[in-house]
Amino acid sequence: MRVSIYKIKIINIFCWFTCAQLLSQNLNLHLQLTSFKSLYDKQSNAESVPSSISNSQDEECRTTKIQVKAENYIDTERNLKYLLEKTPNDFCALLALTDLYYMQYRFEEGQQILDDAVALKSNYSVRLQKARYAINKMDFTGASNIYSQIVEEDSTSLEAIYGLANISYWLNNFMDSQNYLQKLISLDSTYAPAHLLYSKIHREWQNTAKWKQSIRNAVESDSLYAEARAAFASVLRNEGYPEQAHQQAHMALEIDPYCISAYQYLGNGGSLKSHDRFPGADDADSSFIKLLTQGNDHLLHHQYNKAKSSFDAALVFYPKDVTANMGIGIIHYFKGNYEIALSKFWNILEDYPHYGLAHYGISLVLKRKKDLVNIKLNDMLTSFNNRSTPPVPNHLRDVFLDYDRLDPELQKIVLISAEPLSNYITALYISGATFQLIPFHNRLWELKHKEKTKNTRTFDLRLWDDVKGQGGFHAVGGEEWLREVKYQRWNILTHEFTHQVHGILSKKQRDQITFYFQKAKKERRTLDYYADFNEMEYLAQAVEAYIYDNKLADQKGWSGHTREILKAKDPSLYKFIENLNSSDSYRENEIRAYRQLGLNMIRNGNIPAAIETAQKGLVQYGNHPDLLGLLAQSYRLQGKYQKATQIDQQMVDLFP
């Protein structure tokens, strides 16, 4: 079995220390060699675990791994710095420290150390480090130049060929990426990163079977490759094994405590366990709960100093309280104190390893740390800032309940996000529909109208508690996800808002969408695997693509589409969306909205209100079968059968 790429990095640090004669009693690296323990319980899971997992069980149990815990990074860094104080020009130690910083997403510090190493000499390892840093910066030209030069000198360099394949993938040149990967695999069929990258290309091409197989190939090639384990979690959940998927994600974090993919999985519906609003505080006194509630309210309004005061006061009573520590971690995240935020979130996971919100927090922190060196963000931000702010549509505040508490940047994003379908906001208002943003510190079920989602799962087996978006009559979207729109990243609001609008489209409009969806699905022209699930996701993914002329290169899979891609792949749907917001009349949609409002009142047992709604709609729009049908149904439920029959006859006469 091929040695882990992650393991190689740690061994490299070990070897660099050896060459510098660091392995002495005074400079212990604190690298722990431990048995590789399986995360599966053979007895309890023998029947439920897929055979491909069970077959490799004994082999995995015999494997050993190098496990670098987060706290040991600190010791390793201290030892390296101690050496460099003694011998500032130690080339091996400089490269080791560079690698250590990159593993921790401390890219700027790593680059400073690498510059010191380059000043001494530039060998193969230094060039690979420079290329690696360039990719993290999204300097694809710089990285490509380095990798190409290396391949010219050595056509069998696995790292350089993989680097070129990776760059082609980021630039959407998937065929070029595939060609590089085929060459790489012909040289070494057990090179795990190649199989994992291949899986991403298959995902782009909506080849689910090959996507799964490539990820399995990556895990089989290197059982200690954390990113492959995290990807395997998604495969297992897709196949209906959420418990085993959860174990794979945690295994990834045992291998690499900085594996962002695992945190993203566990923080966005991958957790198995729901938690109360104030975990562990059930028996606490009311004054303590009051402090937590005050802290959350201050955090909601970005009053960080007040929030911290409340949380600090709460921690005096219960130093390990999850809510207070999570709140303080979020405050440090917003202030850019990322290392402190990481520490807070990690501490929470020590006691509550299934707490999805802490996993989500770590994924955001690591993403922000990587964004610090991204050279493309300024261009994306400039493009956003140069975009004019659309006018506020009528009734926007009645639908988007959080609008007035948002800062100007988020308000602009809301207006831009809703603009393609803004003329339907009046109809949504009539129906009683709402849209809320999920604050960083809240789970979905903590929002109004979402209480029943607690400890339930989506159609694809994600825990609703930690999901950051939901369409429907009362739609929601993650506030921190929405802020990403300024960098031309995926737009949660447009996606979920489209679901809402879909619900009030006329029958003719909905029938058109059904026709386009069935045709595109048959011809394999849906935008992505998520759009291929059903016609609701088909439309939502398309409208989200429609609002973008450009997307940041890190948007892939279901999040990387633009207007141009939509127009080329599904021109009929593109034209349909283009015309949606320029109708001569929205009468049919508003009538449907009145009908929806009335039906909701009936479901809530308020029949008189349903009658009043139907009558109000008839006054405003005149006779219409939807409104007359609502009125007849309401009278029938009241036991007024004669009135209901008269209205039924009226419908037959007017709409034979």
XYZ file of C-alpha atoms in Angstrom, residues 3-655:
653
model
C 2.484 5.592 2.041
C 0.142 8.458 2.893
C 0.825 11.869 1.351
C 0.061 13.344 4.778
C 2.422 10.827 6.349
C 5.133 11.762 3.863
C 4.871 15.400 4.988
C 5.424 14.447 8.609
C 8.210 12.031 7.696
C 9.805 14.833 5.688
C 9.822 17.015 8.790
C 11.311 14.085 10.688
C 13.990 13.552 8.039
C 14.836 17.242 7.786
C 15.400 17.232 11.527
C 17.589 14.155 11.194
C 19.791 15.745 8.562
C 20.183 18.743 10.847
C 21.031 16.475 13.805
C 17.993 17.601 15.756
C 16.886 14.292 17.147
C 18.451 14.786 20.540
C 17.116 14.586 24.052
C 16.549 18.343 24.103
C 14.607 18.473 20.820
C 11.926 15.842 20.772
C 9.556 16.244 17.798
C 6.600 14.820 19.696
C 5.536 12.793 16.670
C 3.393 10.010 18.015
C 3.563 6.629 16.325
C 0.302 4.931 17.210
C -1.645 1.921 16.098
C -4.097 2.654 13.335
C -7.337 1.753 15.046
C -10.432 1.116 12.994
C -13.378 3.418 13.632
C -15.729 0.528 12.982
C -17.095 -1.878 15.562
C -17.039 -5.217 13.780
C -19.668 -6.807 15.969
C -22.246 -4.025 15.810
C -21.676 -2.964 12.208
C -20.869 -6.240 10.442
C -24.200 -6.362 8.638
C -24.702 -2.661 7.948
C -21.229 -1.744 6.669
C -20.715 -2.095 2.894
C -18.489 -5.029 1.953
C -15.830 -2.749 0.460
C -15.230 -1.397 3.960
C -15.380 -4.696 5.844
C -12.925 -6.393 3.494
C -10.170 -3.913 4.342
C -10.847 -4.050 8.084
C -8.043 -6.398 9.118
C -5.524 -4.638 6.927
C -6.418 -1.240 8.408
C -6.152 -2.590 11.939
C -2.619 -3.779 11.213
C -1.563 -0.472 9.711
C 0.323 2.068 11.774
C 0.093 5.779 11.353
C 1.866 8.913 12.395
C -0.687 10.971 14.280
C 0.115 14.622 14.802
C -2.339 16.104 17.269
C -3.059 19.809 17.148
C -1.209 20.393 20.393
C 1.896 18.674 19.006
C 2.126 21.142 16.147
C 2.956 23.688 18.822
C 5.842 21.606 20.174
C 7.170 20.901 16.701
C 7.087 24.586 15.814
C 8.823 25.480 19.061
C 11.616 23.000 18.355
C 12.119 24.243 14.818
C 12.298 27.835 15.951
C 14.775 26.862 18.649
C 17.047 25.352 16.021
C 16.748 28.400 13.770
C 17.747 30.633 16.659
C 20.920 28.565 16.931
C 21.518 28.213 13.176
C 19.409 30.790 11.268
C 20.483 29.511 7.841
C 19.603 25.859 8.377
C 18.003 25.024 5.037
C 16.367 21.782 6.184
C 14.742 23.411 9.198
C 13.422 26.274 7.068
C 11.730 23.841 4.683
C 10.326 21.854 7.602
C 8.833 24.961 9.184
C 7.385 26.040 5.827
C 5.658 22.684 5.466
C 4.342 22.830 9.008
C 2.826 26.280 8.450
C 1.180 25.239 5.175
C -0.387 22.245 6.918
C -1.906 24.658 9.438
C -3.225 27.107 6.822
C -0.662 29.683 7.965
C 0.276 30.498 4.402
C 1.734 33.961 4.841
C 4.050 32.805 7.620
C 5.022 29.797 5.547
C 5.841 31.988 2.575
C 8.090 34.204 4.690
C 10.059 31.174 5.850
C 10.182 29.781 2.306
C 11.640 33.069 1.079
C 14.450 32.602 3.590
C 15.066 29.099 2.241
C 15.035 30.293 -1.375
C 17.681 32.861 -0.495
C 19.964 29.958 0.416
C 19.280 27.702 -2.576
C 16.469 26.557 -4.867
C 16.178 22.812 -5.297
C 13.359 20.469 -6.286
C 11.659 20.615 -2.876
C 11.739 24.411 -2.786
C 10.202 24.676 -6.247
C 7.394 22.322 -5.307
C 6.709 24.369 -2.189
C 6.602 27.561 -4.252
C 4.142 25.974 -6.678
C 2.016 24.697 -3.824
C 1.824 28.162 -2.326
C 0.990 29.654 -5.750
C -2.008 27.322 -6.098
C -3.252 28.264 -2.641
C -3.032 31.895 -3.777
C -4.865 30.995 -7.017
C -1.782 32.148 -8.920
C -2.319 29.412 -11.465
C 0.039 30.934 -14.023
C 2.908 31.032 -11.557
C 2.254 27.482 -10.371
C 1.919 26.180 -13.930
C 5.264 27.685 -14.929
C 7.025 25.919 -12.064
C 5.377 22.553 -12.653
C 5.961 22.733 -16.417
C 9.663 23.411 -15.904
C 9.930 20.451 -13.554
C 8.163 18.152 -16.034
C 10.522 19.283 -18.795
C 13.424 18.225 -16.598
C 11.761 15.061 -15.317
C 8.752 13.775 -17.253
C 8.008 11.251 -14.497
C 7.639 13.731 -11.623
C 4.364 12.662 -10.022
C 4.002 15.831 -7.959
C 4.517 18.115 -10.957
C 2.170 16.168 -13.243
C -0.454 16.178 -10.515
C 0.069 19.913 -10.082
C -0.640 20.514 -13.777
C -3.734 18.298 -13.583
C -4.928 20.224 -10.539
C -4.463 23.597 -12.246
C -6.371 22.404 -15.323
C -9.206 21.309 -13.056
C -9.378 24.699 -11.312
C -9.469 26.418 -14.710
C -12.341 24.157 -15.878
C -10.124 22.456 -18.474
C -11.365 19.037 -17.440
C -10.182 17.135 -20.517
C -6.634 18.452 -20.049
C -6.804 17.498 -16.394
C -7.957 14.008 -17.331
C -5.051 13.597 -19.754
C -2.533 14.522 -17.065
C -4.189 12.141 -14.614
C -4.136 9.269 -17.079
C -0.410 9.794 -17.564
C 0.132 10.022 -13.820
C -1.820 6.849 -13.072
C 0.100 5.012 -15.804
C 3.270 5.913 -13.893
C 1.867 5.050 -10.475
C -1.621 3.591 -10.180
C -1.554 4.009 -6.388
C -1.083 7.795 -6.374
C -4.123 8.613 -4.229
C -4.457 12.363 -4.991
C -4.814 11.514 -8.684
C -7.796 9.255 -8.006
C -9.397 11.867 -5.767
C -8.984 14.585 -8.393
C -10.419 12.201 -10.975
C -13.493 11.827 -8.757
C -14.052 15.586 -8.869
C -13.931 15.565 -12.662
C -16.433 12.697 -12.767
C -18.658 14.747 -10.454
C -18.505 17.640 -12.916
C -19.499 15.231 -15.682
C -22.318 13.777 -13.531
C -20.916 10.274 -13.720
C -21.940 9.112 -10.269
C -20.643 5.554 -10.581
C -17.153 6.680 -11.597
C -17.204 9.429 -8.953
C -17.745 6.809 -6.270
C -15.224 4.366 -7.701
C -12.490 6.987 -7.993
C -12.933 7.923 -4.336
C -12.779 4.262 -3.361
C -9.609 3.949 -5.439
C -8.103 6.871 -3.530
C -8.915 5.310 -0.148
C -7.617 1.900 -1.218
C -4.413 3.467 -2.554
C -3.775 5.364 0.661
C -5.866 4.564 3.721
C -4.235 7.490 5.562
C -5.165 10.142 2.996
C -7.482 12.400 4.997
C -9.100 14.170 2.040
C -9.998 10.806 0.510
C -11.591 9.669 3.771
C -13.627 12.875 3.916
C -14.772 12.375 0.319
C -15.637 8.758 1.111
C -18.040 10.066 3.752
C -20.109 11.714 1.010
C -20.141 8.474 -0.984
C -21.365 6.434 1.971
C -24.119 8.915 2.798
C -25.142 8.885 -0.864
C -25.466 5.117 -0.581
C -27.590 5.338 2.570
C -24.972 4.807 5.283
C -24.905 8.073 7.303
C -23.419 6.411 10.409
C -20.476 4.940 8.507
C -20.077 8.220 6.621
C -19.818 10.049 9.928
C -17.106 7.637 11.059
C -15.113 8.241 7.890
C -15.206 12.006 8.423
C -13.957 11.614 11.984
C -11.272 9.226 10.779
C -10.114 11.960 8.394
C -9.735 14.335 11.342
C -7.783 11.741 13.310
C -5.366 11.587 10.377
C -5.252 15.334 9.790
C -6.791 17.763 12.321
C -6.768 20.458 9.607
C -8.781 18.498 7.025
C -11.216 21.194 5.910
C -13.333 18.780 3.828
C -14.125 16.725 6.921
C -15.162 19.813 8.882
C -17.335 20.953 5.974
C -19.018 17.565 5.884
C -19.633 17.383 9.634
C -20.635 21.044 9.903
C -23.224 21.008 7.125
C -25.492 18.115 8.013
C -22.983 15.296 8.489
C -23.365 15.061 12.252
C -25.449 12.257 13.721
C -26.651 14.040 16.828
C -28.988 16.947 17.450
C -28.291 19.246 20.414
C -30.505 21.461 22.535
C -30.305 25.230 22.278
C -28.088 25.386 25.358
C -26.326 21.971 25.528
C -25.510 20.927 29.061
C -27.397 23.874 30.574
C -30.736 22.160 31.181
C -30.370 22.252 34.948
C -28.785 25.695 35.104
C -30.519 28.548 36.860
C -32.558 31.141 34.998
C -29.967 33.895 35.455
C -27.423 31.780 33.579
C -29.848 31.107 30.712
C -30.602 34.829 30.612
C -26.895 35.599 30.101
C -26.692 33.128 27.220
C -29.839 34.557 25.635
C -28.502 38.104 25.953
C -25.176 37.045 24.454
C -26.868 35.424 21.475
C -29.036 38.488 20.912
C -26.025 40.819 20.985
C -24.211 38.478 18.603
C -27.182 38.549 16.235
C -26.800 42.326 15.968
C -22.981 42.132 15.777
C -22.577 43.903 19.123
C -19.426 41.969 19.891
C -18.269 43.683 23.086
C -21.688 43.343 24.711
C -21.956 39.740 23.547
C -18.548 38.870 24.970
C -19.428 40.436 28.315
C -22.544 38.267 28.559
C -20.712 35.101 27.540
C -17.786 35.813 29.889
C -20.234 36.259 32.751
C -21.885 32.952 31.857
C -18.527 31.157 31.840
C -17.940 32.222 35.440
C -20.782 29.845 36.360
C -19.970 27.077 33.858
C -16.475 27.415 32.294
C -17.116 24.672 29.712
C -20.533 25.858 28.560
C -20.892 25.167 24.835
C -23.058 28.153 23.926
C -20.842 30.721 25.638
C -17.607 29.265 24.259
C -19.128 28.991 20.790
C -20.252 32.613 21.010
C -16.782 33.817 22.017
C -15.242 31.776 19.210
C -17.613 33.385 16.713
C -16.751 36.851 18.042
C -13.054 36.161 17.445
C -13.914 34.840 13.965
C -15.676 38.086 13.081
C -12.757 40.102 14.462
C -10.246 38.122 12.409
C -8.622 36.449 15.424
C -8.660 33.104 13.671
C -6.238 31.164 15.874
C -8.230 32.022 19.011
C -11.470 31.086 17.246
C -9.964 27.743 16.199
C -8.897 27.046 19.761
C -12.406 27.758 21.075
C -14.090 25.521 18.500
C -11.608 22.697 19.058
C -12.139 22.887 22.806
C -15.884 22.475 22.278
C -15.314 19.351 20.177
C -13.268 17.821 22.996
C -16.494 17.542 25.034
C -19.050 17.535 22.213
C -17.460 15.785 19.182
C -20.827 15.689 17.385
C -21.529 19.418 17.734
C -22.030 20.368 14.084
C -21.868 24.103 14.731
C -18.274 23.837 15.996
C -17.259 21.827 12.917
C -18.919 24.484 10.768
C -16.992 27.187 12.622
C -13.652 25.483 12.008
C -14.428 25.072 8.307
C -15.164 28.802 8.037
C -12.003 29.769 9.915
C -9.797 27.617 7.671
C -11.506 29.036 4.606
C -10.890 32.597 5.792
C -7.239 31.778 6.515
C -6.854 30.539 2.957
C -8.684 33.590 1.603
C -6.059 35.833 3.202
C -3.597 34.906 0.439
C -6.067 34.540 -2.446
C -4.999 37.030 -5.123
C -8.321 36.710 -6.982
C -10.524 37.988 -4.162
C -9.744 41.661 -4.670
C -10.828 41.468 -8.316
C -14.039 39.716 -7.318
C -14.698 42.227 -4.560
C -14.065 45.132 -6.934
C -16.545 43.636 -9.380
C -19.126 43.376 -6.601
C -18.487 46.922 -5.363
C -18.817 48.312 -8.893
C -22.175 46.646 -9.342
C -25.045 49.044 -8.773
C -27.460 48.296 -5.955
C -30.944 47.433 -7.271
C -33.912 49.396 -5.911
C -35.822 47.953 -2.975
C -38.927 46.184 -4.388
C -42.350 46.684 -2.865
C -42.952 44.416 0.141
C -39.322 43.233 0.266
C -39.165 43.916 4.005
C -42.399 41.987 4.504
C -40.799 38.893 2.987
C -37.131 39.285 4.001
C -37.680 39.680 7.712
C -34.019 40.321 8.606
C -33.403 43.012 6.006
C -33.318 46.018 8.343
C -30.895 44.436 10.829
C -28.356 43.629 8.084
C -25.308 45.755 7.356
C -25.222 47.649 4.012
C -23.082 44.976 2.353
C -25.546 42.197 3.118
C -28.502 44.388 2.173
C -26.932 44.918 -1.237
C -26.374 41.184 -1.593
C -30.036 40.510 -0.737
C -31.211 42.941 -3.422
C -28.841 41.535 -6.053
C -29.773 37.970 -5.148
C -33.520 38.532 -5.413
C -33.373 40.760 -8.495
C -33.933 38.071 -11.197
C -37.322 37.220 -9.641
C -38.065 40.446 -7.772
C -41.429 40.982 -9.460
C -42.788 37.952 -7.607
C -42.157 39.450 -4.170
C -45.651 40.978 -4.017
C -47.187 37.572 -4.651
C -44.988 36.032 -1.959
C -46.089 38.764 0.444
C -49.742 38.046 -0.316
C -49.203 34.348 0.365
C -47.552 35.055 3.727
C -44.200 33.603 2.670
C -41.052 34.745 4.482
C -37.287 34.483 4.079
C -34.918 34.515 7.058
C -31.143 34.386 7.332
C -29.563 31.827 9.656
C -27.032 33.584 11.898
C -23.696 31.859 12.392
C -24.575 30.839 15.960
C -28.001 29.316 15.254
C -29.201 25.924 14.104
C -32.031 25.740 11.569
C -34.656 24.663 14.103
C -34.005 27.739 16.265
C -35.648 29.959 13.630
C -39.347 30.752 13.579
C -41.385 28.240 11.546
C -38.499 25.721 11.575
C -38.949 24.207 15.033
C -40.074 20.837 13.654
C -36.879 20.307 11.663
C -34.907 19.426 14.801
C -33.257 15.995 14.557
C -34.788 15.300 11.134
C -32.999 14.684 7.849
C -33.065 15.943 4.287
C -33.878 13.735 1.305
C -30.127 13.078 0.959
C -29.698 12.222 4.681
C -28.197 15.461 6.011
C -29.161 16.508 9.539
C -31.461 19.519 9.120
C -30.128 21.100 12.332
C -26.859 22.044 10.622
C -28.048 22.652 7.056
C -27.649 26.309 6.041
C -30.490 26.596 3.586
C -34.080 25.467 3.085
C -36.633 26.482 0.505
C -40.384 26.318 0.848
C -43.011 28.683 2.171
C -40.736 29.964 4.947
C -37.290 29.823 3.344
C -33.933 30.357 5.029
C -30.295 30.819 4.044
C -27.036 30.907 5.974
C -25.872 34.452 6.701
C -22.167 33.627 6.388
C -22.779 31.753 3.151
C -24.595 34.762 1.765
C -21.677 37.037 2.544
C -19.575 34.919 0.160
C -21.536 36.368 -2.770
C -19.274 39.432 -2.778
C -16.463 37.085 -3.868
C -18.604 35.618 -6.672
C -19.241 32.398 -4.770
C -22.409 30.329 -4.644
C -25.576 32.211 -3.722
C -27.701 30.462 -1.114
C -30.370 33.185 -1.140
C -31.022 33.072 -4.879
C -31.250 29.281 -4.736
C -33.736 29.105 -1.855
C -35.673 32.178 -3.004
C -36.181 30.477 -6.368
C -37.773 27.535 -4.549
C -40.234 29.966 -2.996
C -41.088 31.596 -6.304
C -41.469 28.174 -7.922
C -44.322 27.531 -5.510
C -46.380 30.502 -6.756
C -45.731 30.122 -10.470
C -48.795 29.527 -12.589
C -49.675 26.048 -13.792
C -48.539 26.978 -17.280
C -45.160 28.133 -15.986
C -44.724 25.037 -13.832
C -45.656 22.772 -16.713
C -43.001 24.466 -18.846
C -40.371 23.815 -16.180
C -41.420 20.166 -15.967
C -41.093 19.820 -19.734
C -37.648 21.448 -19.811
C -36.457 19.342 -16.874
C -37.555 16.026 -18.332
C -35.990 16.887 -21.674
C -32.706 18.065 -20.138
C -32.525 15.031 -17.850
C -33.111 12.662 -20.746
C -30.409 14.394 -22.794
C -28.046 14.689 -19.760
C -28.005 18.494 -19.977
C -28.924 19.423 -16.411
C -26.328 21.726 -14.860
C -25.058 19.251 -12.269
C -25.916 16.219 -10.150
C -27.941 18.355 -7.716
C -29.985 19.964 -10.485
C -30.635 16.446 -11.754
C -32.502 15.408 -8.570
C -35.848 17.055 -9.395
C -37.378 20.026 -11.190
C -37.247 22.208 -8.058
C -33.456 21.911 -7.826
C -33.254 22.105 -11.618
C -34.771 25.596 -11.634
C -33.043 26.820 -8.456
C -29.583 25.862 -9.701
C -30.283 27.534 -13.034
C -31.458 30.864 -11.584
C -28.425 30.878 -9.268
C -26.193 30.473 -12.331
C -28.157 33.138 -14.220
C -27.144 35.968 -11.858
C -23.396 35.419 -12.373
C -21.191 36.528 -15.240
C -18.202 35.064 -13.423
C -17.492 32.737 -10.494
C -14.402 32.336 -8.358
C -12.331 29.330 -9.440
C -12.874 27.492 -6.145
C -16.568 27.067 -6.988
C -16.921 23.590 -8.438
C -19.424 20.756 -8.605
C -22.880 22.167 -7.919
C -21.675 25.727 -7.202
C -19.573 26.803 -10.175
C -22.101 27.689 -12.872
C -22.514 31.016 -14.651
C -24.957 32.617 -17.051
C -22.784 31.624 -20.019
C -22.639 27.983 -18.925
C -26.424 27.891 -18.455
C -27.058 29.463 -21.853
C -24.766 26.976 -23.597
C -26.020 23.894 -21.768
C -29.757 24.577 -21.468
C -30.775 27.428 -23.820
C -34.513 26.782 -23.422
C -34.365 27.140 -19.661
C -32.105 30.179 -19.994
C -34.707 31.911 -22.181
C -37.484 30.921 -19.778
C -35.632 32.489 -16.823
C -34.831 35.577 -18.879
C -38.558 36.140 -19.431
C -39.730 35.247 -15.913
C -39.234 38.723 -14.491
C -40.547 40.624 -17.513
C -44.108 39.360 -17.710
C -46.891 41.745 -18.729
C -48.895 40.669 -15.704
C -48.383 38.749 -12.468
C -52.106 38.376 -11.865
C -52.062 34.560 -12.041
C -49.211 34.381 -9.553
C -50.905 36.718 -7.095
C -54.164 34.769 -7.356
C -52.255 31.565 -6.663
C -50.707 33.347 -3.665
C -54.168 34.165 -2.261
C -55.132 30.531 -2.706
C -51.984 29.363 -0.875
C -52.669 31.771 1.983
C -56.224 30.495 2.296
C -55.143 26.851 2.250
C -52.615 27.547 4.997
C -55.395 29.084 7.073
C -57.510 25.990 6.531
C -54.603 23.773 7.640
C -54.311 25.905 10.767
C -58.023 25.511 11.465
C -58.931 29.165 10.802
C -61.791 28.692 8.337
C -63.293 32.231 8.729
C -59.914 33.732 7.784
C -59.761 31.475 4.709
C -63.209 32.699 3.634
C -62.143 36.308 4.142
C -58.988 35.717 2.086
C -60.939 34.167 -0.804
C -63.441 37.030 -0.793
C -60.649 39.621 -0.711
C -58.997 37.990 -3.701
C -62.273 37.883 -5.638
C -62.813 41.598 -5.012
C -59.317 42.426 -6.250
C -59.042 40.053 -9.223
C -62.589 39.082 -10.106
C -63.918 35.580 -10.576
C -61.224 32.933 -10.873
C -61.544 29.151 -10.395
C -58.733 29.047 -7.803
C -60.412 31.666 -5.612
C -63.938 30.348 -6.103
C -62.673 26.841 -5.336
C -61.055 28.085 -2.126
C -64.281 29.793 -1.070
C -66.393 26.707 -1.816
C -63.988 24.466 0.100
C -64.053 26.791 3.098
C -67.862 26.937 3.227
C -68.025 23.158 2.951
C -65.659 22.799 5.914
C -67.959 25.125 7.889
C -70.903 22.880 7.068
C -72.481 25.510 4.791
C -73.122 23.037 1.980
C -75.757 25.103 0.166
C -73.363 28.038 -0.240
C -70.584 25.698 -1.343
C -72.848 24.070 -3.945
C -73.911 27.464 -5.307
C -70.266 28.469 -5.795
C -69.520 25.113 -7.452
C -72.339 25.752 -9.923
C -71.036 29.297 -10.496
C -67.635 27.842 -11.432
C -69.241 25.416 -13.876
C -71.173 28.265 -15.518
C -68.168 30.626 -15.711
C -65.465 28.062 -16.506
